[in-house]
Coordinates of C-alpha atoms and ligand atoms in Angstrom, one line a residue:
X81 CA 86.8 83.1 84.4
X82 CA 84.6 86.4 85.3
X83 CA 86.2 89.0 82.9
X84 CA 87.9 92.4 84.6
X85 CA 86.2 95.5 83.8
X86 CA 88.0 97.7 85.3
X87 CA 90.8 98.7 83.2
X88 CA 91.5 100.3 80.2
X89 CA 94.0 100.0 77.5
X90 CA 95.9 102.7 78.9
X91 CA 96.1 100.6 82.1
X92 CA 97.4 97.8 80.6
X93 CA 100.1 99.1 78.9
X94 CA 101.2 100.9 82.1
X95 CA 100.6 97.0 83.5
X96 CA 103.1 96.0 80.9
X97 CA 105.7 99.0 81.7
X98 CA 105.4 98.1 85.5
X99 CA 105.9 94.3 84.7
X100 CA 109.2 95.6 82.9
X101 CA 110.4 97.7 85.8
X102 CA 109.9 94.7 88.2
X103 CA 111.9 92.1 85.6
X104 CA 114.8 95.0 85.4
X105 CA 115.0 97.3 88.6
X106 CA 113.7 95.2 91.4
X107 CA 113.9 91.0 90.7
X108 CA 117.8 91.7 90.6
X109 CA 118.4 93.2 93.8
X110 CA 115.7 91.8 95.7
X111 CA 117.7 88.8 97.3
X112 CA 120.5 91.5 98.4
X113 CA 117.7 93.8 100.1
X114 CA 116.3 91.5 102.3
X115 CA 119.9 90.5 103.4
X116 CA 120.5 93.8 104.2
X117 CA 116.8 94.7 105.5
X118 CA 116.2 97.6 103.2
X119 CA 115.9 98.8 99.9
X120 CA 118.1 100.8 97.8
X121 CA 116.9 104.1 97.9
X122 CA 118.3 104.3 94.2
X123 CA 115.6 102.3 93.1
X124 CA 112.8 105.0 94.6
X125 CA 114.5 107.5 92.5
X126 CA 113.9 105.3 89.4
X127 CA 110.9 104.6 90.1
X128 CA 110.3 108.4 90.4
X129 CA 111.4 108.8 86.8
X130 CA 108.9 106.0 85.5
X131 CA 106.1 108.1 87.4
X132 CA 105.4 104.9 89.6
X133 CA 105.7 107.3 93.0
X134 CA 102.5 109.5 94.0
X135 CA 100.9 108.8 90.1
X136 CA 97.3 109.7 91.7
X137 CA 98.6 113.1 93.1
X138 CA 98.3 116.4 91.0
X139 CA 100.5 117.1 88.2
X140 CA 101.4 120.6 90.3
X141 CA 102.6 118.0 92.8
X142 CA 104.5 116.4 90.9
X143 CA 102.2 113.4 90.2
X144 CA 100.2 112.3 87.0
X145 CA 97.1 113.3 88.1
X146 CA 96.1 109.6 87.5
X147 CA 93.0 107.6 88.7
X148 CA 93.8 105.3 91.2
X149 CA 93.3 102.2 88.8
X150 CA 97.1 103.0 88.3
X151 CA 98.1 102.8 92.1
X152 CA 96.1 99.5 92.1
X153 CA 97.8 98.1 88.9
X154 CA 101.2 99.0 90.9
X155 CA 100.0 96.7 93.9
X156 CA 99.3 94.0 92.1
X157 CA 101.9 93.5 90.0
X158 CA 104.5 94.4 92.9
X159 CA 102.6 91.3 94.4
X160 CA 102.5 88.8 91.0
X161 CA 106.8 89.8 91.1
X162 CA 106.4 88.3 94.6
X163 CA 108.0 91.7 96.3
X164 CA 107.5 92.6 99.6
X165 CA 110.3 95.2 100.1
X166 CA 109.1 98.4 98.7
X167 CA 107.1 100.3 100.8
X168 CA 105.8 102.3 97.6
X169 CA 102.1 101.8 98.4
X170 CA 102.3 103.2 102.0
X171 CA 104.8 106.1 100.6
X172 CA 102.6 106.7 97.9
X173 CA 98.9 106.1 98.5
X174 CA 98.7 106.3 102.3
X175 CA 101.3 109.3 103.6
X176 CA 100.9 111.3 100.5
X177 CA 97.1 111.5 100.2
X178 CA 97.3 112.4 104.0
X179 CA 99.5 115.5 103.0
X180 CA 97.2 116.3 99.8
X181 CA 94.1 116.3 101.9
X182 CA 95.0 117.9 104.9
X183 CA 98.3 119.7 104.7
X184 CA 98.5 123.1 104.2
X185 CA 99.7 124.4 100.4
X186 CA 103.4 125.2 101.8
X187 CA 103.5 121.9 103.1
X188 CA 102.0 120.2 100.0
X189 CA 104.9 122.1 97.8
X190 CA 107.5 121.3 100.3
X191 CA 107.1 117.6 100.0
X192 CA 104.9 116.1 97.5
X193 CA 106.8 116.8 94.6
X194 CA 110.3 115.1 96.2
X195 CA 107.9 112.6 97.4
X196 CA 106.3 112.0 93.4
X197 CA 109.9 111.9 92.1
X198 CA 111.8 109.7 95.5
X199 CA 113.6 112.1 96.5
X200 CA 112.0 111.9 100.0
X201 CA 110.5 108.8 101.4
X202 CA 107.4 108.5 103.8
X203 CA 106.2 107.0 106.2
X204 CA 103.4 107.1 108.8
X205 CA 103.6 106.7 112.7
X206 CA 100.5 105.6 114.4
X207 CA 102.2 102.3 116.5
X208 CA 103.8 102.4 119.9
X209 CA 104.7 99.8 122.3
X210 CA 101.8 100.1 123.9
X211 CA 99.0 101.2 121.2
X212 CA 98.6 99.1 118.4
X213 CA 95.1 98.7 118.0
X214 CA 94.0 100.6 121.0
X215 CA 95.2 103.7 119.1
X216 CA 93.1 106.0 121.4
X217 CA 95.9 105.4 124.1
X218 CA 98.8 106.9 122.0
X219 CA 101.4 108.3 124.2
X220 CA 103.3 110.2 122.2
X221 CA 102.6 114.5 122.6
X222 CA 102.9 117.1 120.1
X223 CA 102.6 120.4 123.0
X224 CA 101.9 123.5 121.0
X225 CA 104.5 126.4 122.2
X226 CA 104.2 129.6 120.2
X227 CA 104.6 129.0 116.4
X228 CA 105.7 125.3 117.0
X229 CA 105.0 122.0 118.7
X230 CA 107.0 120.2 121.0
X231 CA 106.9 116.2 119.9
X232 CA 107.9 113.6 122.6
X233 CA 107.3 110.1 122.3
X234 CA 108.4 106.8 120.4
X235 CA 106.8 105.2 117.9
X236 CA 107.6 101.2 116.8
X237 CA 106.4 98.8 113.7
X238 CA 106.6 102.2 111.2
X239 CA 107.5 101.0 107.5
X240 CA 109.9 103.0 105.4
X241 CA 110.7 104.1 108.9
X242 CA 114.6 103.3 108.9
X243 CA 114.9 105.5 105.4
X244 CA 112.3 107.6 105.8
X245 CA 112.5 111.4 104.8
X246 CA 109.2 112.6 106.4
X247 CA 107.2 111.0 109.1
X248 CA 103.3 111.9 109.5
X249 CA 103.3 111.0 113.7
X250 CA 100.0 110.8 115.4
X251 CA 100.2 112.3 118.5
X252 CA 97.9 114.0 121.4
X253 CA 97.9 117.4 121.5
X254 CA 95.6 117.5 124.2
X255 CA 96.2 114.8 125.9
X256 CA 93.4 114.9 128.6
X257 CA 90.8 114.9 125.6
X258 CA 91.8 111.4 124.3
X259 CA 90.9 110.6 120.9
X260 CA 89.7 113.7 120.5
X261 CA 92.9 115.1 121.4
X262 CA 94.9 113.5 118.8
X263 CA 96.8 115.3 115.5
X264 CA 98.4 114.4 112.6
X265 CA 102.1 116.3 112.7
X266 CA 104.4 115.8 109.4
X267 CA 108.2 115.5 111.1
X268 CA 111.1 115.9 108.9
X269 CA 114.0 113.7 109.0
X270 CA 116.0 116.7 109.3
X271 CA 115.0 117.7 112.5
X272 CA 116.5 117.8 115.8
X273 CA 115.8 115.4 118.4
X274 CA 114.4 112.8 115.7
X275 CA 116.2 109.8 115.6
X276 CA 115.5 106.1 114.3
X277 CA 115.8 103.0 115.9
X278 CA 117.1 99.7 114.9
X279 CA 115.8 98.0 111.8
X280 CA 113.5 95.0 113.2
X281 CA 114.2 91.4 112.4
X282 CA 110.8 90.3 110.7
X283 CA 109.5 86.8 109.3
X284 CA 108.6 88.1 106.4
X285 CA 108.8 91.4 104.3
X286 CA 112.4 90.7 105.1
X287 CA 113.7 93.3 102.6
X288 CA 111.5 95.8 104.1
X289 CA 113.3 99.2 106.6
X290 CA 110.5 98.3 109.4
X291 CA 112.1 100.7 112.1
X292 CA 111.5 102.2 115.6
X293 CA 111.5 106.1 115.4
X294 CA 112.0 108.4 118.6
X295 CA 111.1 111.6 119.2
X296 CA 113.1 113.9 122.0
X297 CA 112.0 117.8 122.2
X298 CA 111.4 117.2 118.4
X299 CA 110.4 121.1 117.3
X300 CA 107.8 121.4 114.6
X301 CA 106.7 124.7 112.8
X302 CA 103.4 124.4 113.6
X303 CA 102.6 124.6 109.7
X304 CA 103.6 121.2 109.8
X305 CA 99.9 120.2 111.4
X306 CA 97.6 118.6 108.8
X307 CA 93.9 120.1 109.4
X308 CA 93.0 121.3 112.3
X309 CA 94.5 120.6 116.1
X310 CA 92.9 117.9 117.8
X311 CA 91.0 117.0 114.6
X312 CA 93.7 113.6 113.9
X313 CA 91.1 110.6 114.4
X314 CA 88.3 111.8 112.2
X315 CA 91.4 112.2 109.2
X316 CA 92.3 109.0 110.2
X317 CA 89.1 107.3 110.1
X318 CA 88.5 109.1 107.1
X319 CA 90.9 107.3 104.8
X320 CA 90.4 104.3 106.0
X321 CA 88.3 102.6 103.3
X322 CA 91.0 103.4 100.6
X323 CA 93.9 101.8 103.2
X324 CA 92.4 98.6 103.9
X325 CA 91.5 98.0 100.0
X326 CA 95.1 98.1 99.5
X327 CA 95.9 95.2 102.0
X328 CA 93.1 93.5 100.2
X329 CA 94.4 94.5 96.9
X330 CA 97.6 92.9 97.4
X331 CA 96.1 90.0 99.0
X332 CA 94.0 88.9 96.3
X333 CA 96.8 89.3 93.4
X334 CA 99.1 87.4 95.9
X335 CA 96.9 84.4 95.9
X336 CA 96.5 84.7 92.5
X337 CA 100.1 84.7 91.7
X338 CA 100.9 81.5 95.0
X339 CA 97.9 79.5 92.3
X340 CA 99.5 80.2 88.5
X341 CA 103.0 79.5 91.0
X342 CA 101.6 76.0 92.2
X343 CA 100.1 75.3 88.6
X344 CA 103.1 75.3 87.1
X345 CA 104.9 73.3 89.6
X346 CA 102.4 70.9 89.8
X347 CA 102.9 69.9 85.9
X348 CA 106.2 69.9 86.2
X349 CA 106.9 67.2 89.2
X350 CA 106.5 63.9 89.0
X351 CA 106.0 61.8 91.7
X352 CA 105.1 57.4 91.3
X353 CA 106.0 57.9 88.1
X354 CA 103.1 60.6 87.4
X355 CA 102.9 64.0 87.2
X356 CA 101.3 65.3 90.8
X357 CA 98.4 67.0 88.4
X358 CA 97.5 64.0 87.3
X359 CA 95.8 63.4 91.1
X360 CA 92.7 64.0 92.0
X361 CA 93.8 65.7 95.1
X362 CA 96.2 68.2 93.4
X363 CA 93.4 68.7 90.9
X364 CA 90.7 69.3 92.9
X365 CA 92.7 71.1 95.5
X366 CA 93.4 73.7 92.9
X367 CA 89.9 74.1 91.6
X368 CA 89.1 75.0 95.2
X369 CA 91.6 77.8 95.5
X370 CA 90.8 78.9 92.4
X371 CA 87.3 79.6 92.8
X372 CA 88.0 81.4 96.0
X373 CA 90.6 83.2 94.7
X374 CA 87.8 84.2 91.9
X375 CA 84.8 85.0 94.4
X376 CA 87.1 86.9 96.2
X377 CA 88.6 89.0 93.0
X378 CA 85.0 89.9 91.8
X379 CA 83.9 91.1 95.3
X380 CA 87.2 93.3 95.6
X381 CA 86.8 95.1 91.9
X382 CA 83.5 95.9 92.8
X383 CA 84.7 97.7 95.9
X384 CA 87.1 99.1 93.6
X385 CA 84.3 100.4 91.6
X386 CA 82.5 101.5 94.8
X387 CA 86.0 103.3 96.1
X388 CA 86.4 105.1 92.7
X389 CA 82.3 106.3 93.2
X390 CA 83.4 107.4 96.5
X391 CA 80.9 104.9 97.6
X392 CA 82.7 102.4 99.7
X393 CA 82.3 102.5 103.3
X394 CA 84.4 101.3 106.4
X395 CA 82.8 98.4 107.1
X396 CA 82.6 97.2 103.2
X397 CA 86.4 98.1 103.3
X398 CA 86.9 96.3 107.0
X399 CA 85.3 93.0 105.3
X400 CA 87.6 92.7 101.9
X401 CA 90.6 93.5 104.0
X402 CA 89.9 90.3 106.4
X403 CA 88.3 88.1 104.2
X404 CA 90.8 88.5 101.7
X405 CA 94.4 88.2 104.0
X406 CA 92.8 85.0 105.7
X407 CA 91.8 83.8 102.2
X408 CA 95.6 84.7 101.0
X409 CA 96.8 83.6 104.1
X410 CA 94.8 79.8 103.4
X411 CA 95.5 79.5 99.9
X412 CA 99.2 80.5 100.1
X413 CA 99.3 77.6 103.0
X414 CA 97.5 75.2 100.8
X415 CA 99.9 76.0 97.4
X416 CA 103.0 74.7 99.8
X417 CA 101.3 72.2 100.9
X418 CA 101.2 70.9 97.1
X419 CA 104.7 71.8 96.8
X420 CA 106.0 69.1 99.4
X421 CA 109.2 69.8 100.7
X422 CA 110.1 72.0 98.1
X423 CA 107.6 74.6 99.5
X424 CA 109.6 75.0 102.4
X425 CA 112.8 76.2 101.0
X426 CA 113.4 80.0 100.1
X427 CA 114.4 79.8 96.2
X428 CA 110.8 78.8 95.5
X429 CA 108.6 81.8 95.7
X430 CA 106.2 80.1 97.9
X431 CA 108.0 80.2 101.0
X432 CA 108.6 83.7 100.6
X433 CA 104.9 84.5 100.2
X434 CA 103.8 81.8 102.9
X435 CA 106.0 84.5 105.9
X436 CA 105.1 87.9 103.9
X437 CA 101.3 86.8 103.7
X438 CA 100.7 86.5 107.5
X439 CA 101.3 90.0 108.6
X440 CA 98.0 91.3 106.4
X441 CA 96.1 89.7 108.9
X442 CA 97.9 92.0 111.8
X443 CA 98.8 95.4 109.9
X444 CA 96.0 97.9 108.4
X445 CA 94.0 96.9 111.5
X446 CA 93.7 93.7 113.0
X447 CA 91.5 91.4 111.7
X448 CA 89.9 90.8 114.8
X449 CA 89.1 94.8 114.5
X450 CA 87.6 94.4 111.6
X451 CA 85.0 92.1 112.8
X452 CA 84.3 94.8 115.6
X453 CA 84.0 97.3 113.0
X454 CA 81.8 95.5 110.6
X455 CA 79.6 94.0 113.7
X456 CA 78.9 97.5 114.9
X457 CA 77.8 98.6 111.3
X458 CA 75.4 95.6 112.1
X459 CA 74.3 97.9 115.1
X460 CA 76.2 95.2 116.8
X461 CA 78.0 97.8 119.4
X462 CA 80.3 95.5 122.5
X463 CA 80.8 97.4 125.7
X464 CA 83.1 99.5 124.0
X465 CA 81.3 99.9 120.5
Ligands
LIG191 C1 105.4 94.5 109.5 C2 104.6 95.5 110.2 C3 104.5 96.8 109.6 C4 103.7 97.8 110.2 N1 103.7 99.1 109.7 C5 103.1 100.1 110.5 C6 103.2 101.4 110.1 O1 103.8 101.7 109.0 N2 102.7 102.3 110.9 C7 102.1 102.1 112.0 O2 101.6 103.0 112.7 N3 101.9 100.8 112.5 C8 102.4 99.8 111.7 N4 102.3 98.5 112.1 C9 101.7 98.2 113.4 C10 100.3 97.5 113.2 O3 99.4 98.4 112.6 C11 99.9 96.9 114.6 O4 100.8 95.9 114.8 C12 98.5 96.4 114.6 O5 97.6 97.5 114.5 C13 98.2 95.7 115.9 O6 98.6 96.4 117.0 P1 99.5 95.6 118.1 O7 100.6 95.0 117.4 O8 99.8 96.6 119.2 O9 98.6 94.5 118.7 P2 97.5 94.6 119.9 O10 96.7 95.7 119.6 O11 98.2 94.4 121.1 O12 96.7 93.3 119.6 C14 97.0 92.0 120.1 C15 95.8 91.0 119.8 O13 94.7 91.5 120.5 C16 93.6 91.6 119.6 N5 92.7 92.7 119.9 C17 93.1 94.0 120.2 N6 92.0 94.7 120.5 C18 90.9 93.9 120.4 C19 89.5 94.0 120.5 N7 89.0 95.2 120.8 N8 88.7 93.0 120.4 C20 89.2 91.8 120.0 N9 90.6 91.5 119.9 C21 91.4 92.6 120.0 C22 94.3 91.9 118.2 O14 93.4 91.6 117.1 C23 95.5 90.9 118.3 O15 95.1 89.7 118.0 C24 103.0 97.5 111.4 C25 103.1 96.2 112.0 C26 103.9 95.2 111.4 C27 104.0 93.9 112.0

């Protein structure tokens, strides 16, 4: 196997104390969590105190000031435990970065450091029922009026949304300009006229607070805009690289985890009298999957490498996130397969990352967008490129 090289001792032992966390705080209750749809917001708080929240934020923000080789050790072991229910990677390395790179220092003070210890959960709101992809067509308004702005709209698909604590909405605030009418607005829980929807009933990250959010007469101090008015797609945009690593991130160390998974079970069953290893099938079904799973773990630490150089653009970003959650998506598939009927039912971890794997090729960007996006950095441009 192709050594790592991107971490350090000092990653590894935060590995190990991650590892721990997942055997103690989150294996345990996992079962109960996707009965009841969401997580414990206990375990955010402890997970606060371990400094697994926000670690790549600024210490005055209540983070570690860490590289983001911790965040990325965080995602994949939260994959290897098989856990789809914390929304800790989207709290921590999506909606706070937003806040630390475009929010104004009250704002910053206000909410990062609850956010670093889990006091306050976040969440981001770019989905409505009618904009997914097409997120130019946003409906939802954000009218200035004197020191504040007036948000109307509804927003569905959000993560974290049912506990959230903060909401980053995207909405127009000039809505005849289209995209380039478009802000960022940070809503508080607390505020009038915001309300959440019902939990939705998934297929997978069952454990996961996937919530509608609504927005009537919402008022906003307008200190709550990140950046400038209007200026909401080029932020968006701008962080995209970093986002779509993470699905790819997760994707990877899934399949890695479905193959060690199948490995094991392979040895163990017997079947006409023989271990299933012992065929060629299971054999050299493996060795596929497993040099797959390796061509597509060298390719995503070096855009790791290229992310940490600042280096890695959206098309290079747009390719690991497809290739990788079709990849996870085939070898999960394959790794049932080779577990027979067993595959199918929930106690084996399999099943549970056979539904959880499929929405990585829908969320983060479709992966159909991705191909427009890499194809136009081939100076491919459709009709609407
Ligand atoms: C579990 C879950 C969690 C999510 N979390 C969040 C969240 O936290 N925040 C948030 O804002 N959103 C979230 N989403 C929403 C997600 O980002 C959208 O579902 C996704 O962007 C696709 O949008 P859509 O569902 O409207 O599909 P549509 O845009 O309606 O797409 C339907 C189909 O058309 C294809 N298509 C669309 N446009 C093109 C095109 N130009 N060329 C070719 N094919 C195209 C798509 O690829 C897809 O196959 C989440 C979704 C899920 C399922």
């Amino acid at each position: 196997m192709i050594p790592r090289t991107l971490f350090t001792a000092e990653h590894e032992t935060f590995r190990d104390s991650v590892r721990r966390f997942m055997e103690a705080e989150v294996k345990p209750h996992d079962e109960r969590w996707q009965e009841q749809g969401y997580v414990d917001k206990d375990v955010w708080r402890k997970a606060g105190e371990h400094g697994f929240l926000c670690c790549s934020m600024p210490e005055e923000y209540g983070g570690a000031g860490a590289d983001k080789l911790y965040s990325v050790v965080l995602m994949e072991e939260q994959a290897r435990a098989n856990n789809s229910s914390l929304g800790w990677g989207l709290h921590s390395e999506i909606v706070a970065p937003y806040l630390y790179h475009y929010g104004a220092a009250v704002l910053k003070k206000k909410y990062l450091p609850k956010m670093a210890s889990g006091e306050m959960i976040g969440a981001i709101a770019m989905s409505e029922p009618g904009a997914g992809s097409d997120l130019q067509s946003v409906k939802t308004t954000a009218i200035r009026n004197g020191g504040r702005y007036l948000v109307n709209g509804s927003k569905t698909f959000i993560t974290n949304g049912w506990n959230a604590d903060l909401v980053i909405v995207v909405a127009k605030t000039d809505p005849a300009k289209g995209a380039k009418g478009t802000s960022l607005v940070v809503v508080d829980s607390s505020m009038k006229g915001f309300s959440k929807g019902k939990r939705l009933k998934k297929m997978g990250l069952k454990g996961q607070d996937t919530a509608e959010l609504f927005f009537d007469n919402v008022e906003v101090p307008a200190e709550n805009l990140l950046g400038e008015e209007n200026n909401g797609f080029i932020y968006l945009m701008q962080e995209l690289p970093w986002e779509r690593m993470q699905i790819a991130i997760g994707a990877v160390a899934k399949a890695e985890a479905a193959i060690s998974w199948t490995v094991d079970y392979v040895r163990e069953r017997k079947v006409f009298g023989k271990p299933l290893a012992s065929f060629q099938n299971t054999r050299f079904k493996l060795a596929e999957l497993a040099t797959e799973a390796q061509v597509a773990r060298v390719f995503v630490d070096r855009c790791i490498e290229l992310l940490l150089e600042k280096k890695l653009d959206t098309a290079t970003a747009s390719m690991a996130k497809y290739w990788t959650s079709d990849l996870e998506n085939r070898i999960i598939d394959e790794c049932l397969q080779l577990h027979g009927g067993y595959g199918y039912m929930w106690e084996f971890p399999i099943a549970r990352a056979y539904v959880d794997a499929r929405v990585a090729r829908i969320y983060g960007g479709t992966n159909e967008i991705m191909k427009e996006v890499i194809s136009r950095s081939m100076g491919l441009g459709g009709k609407d490129g």
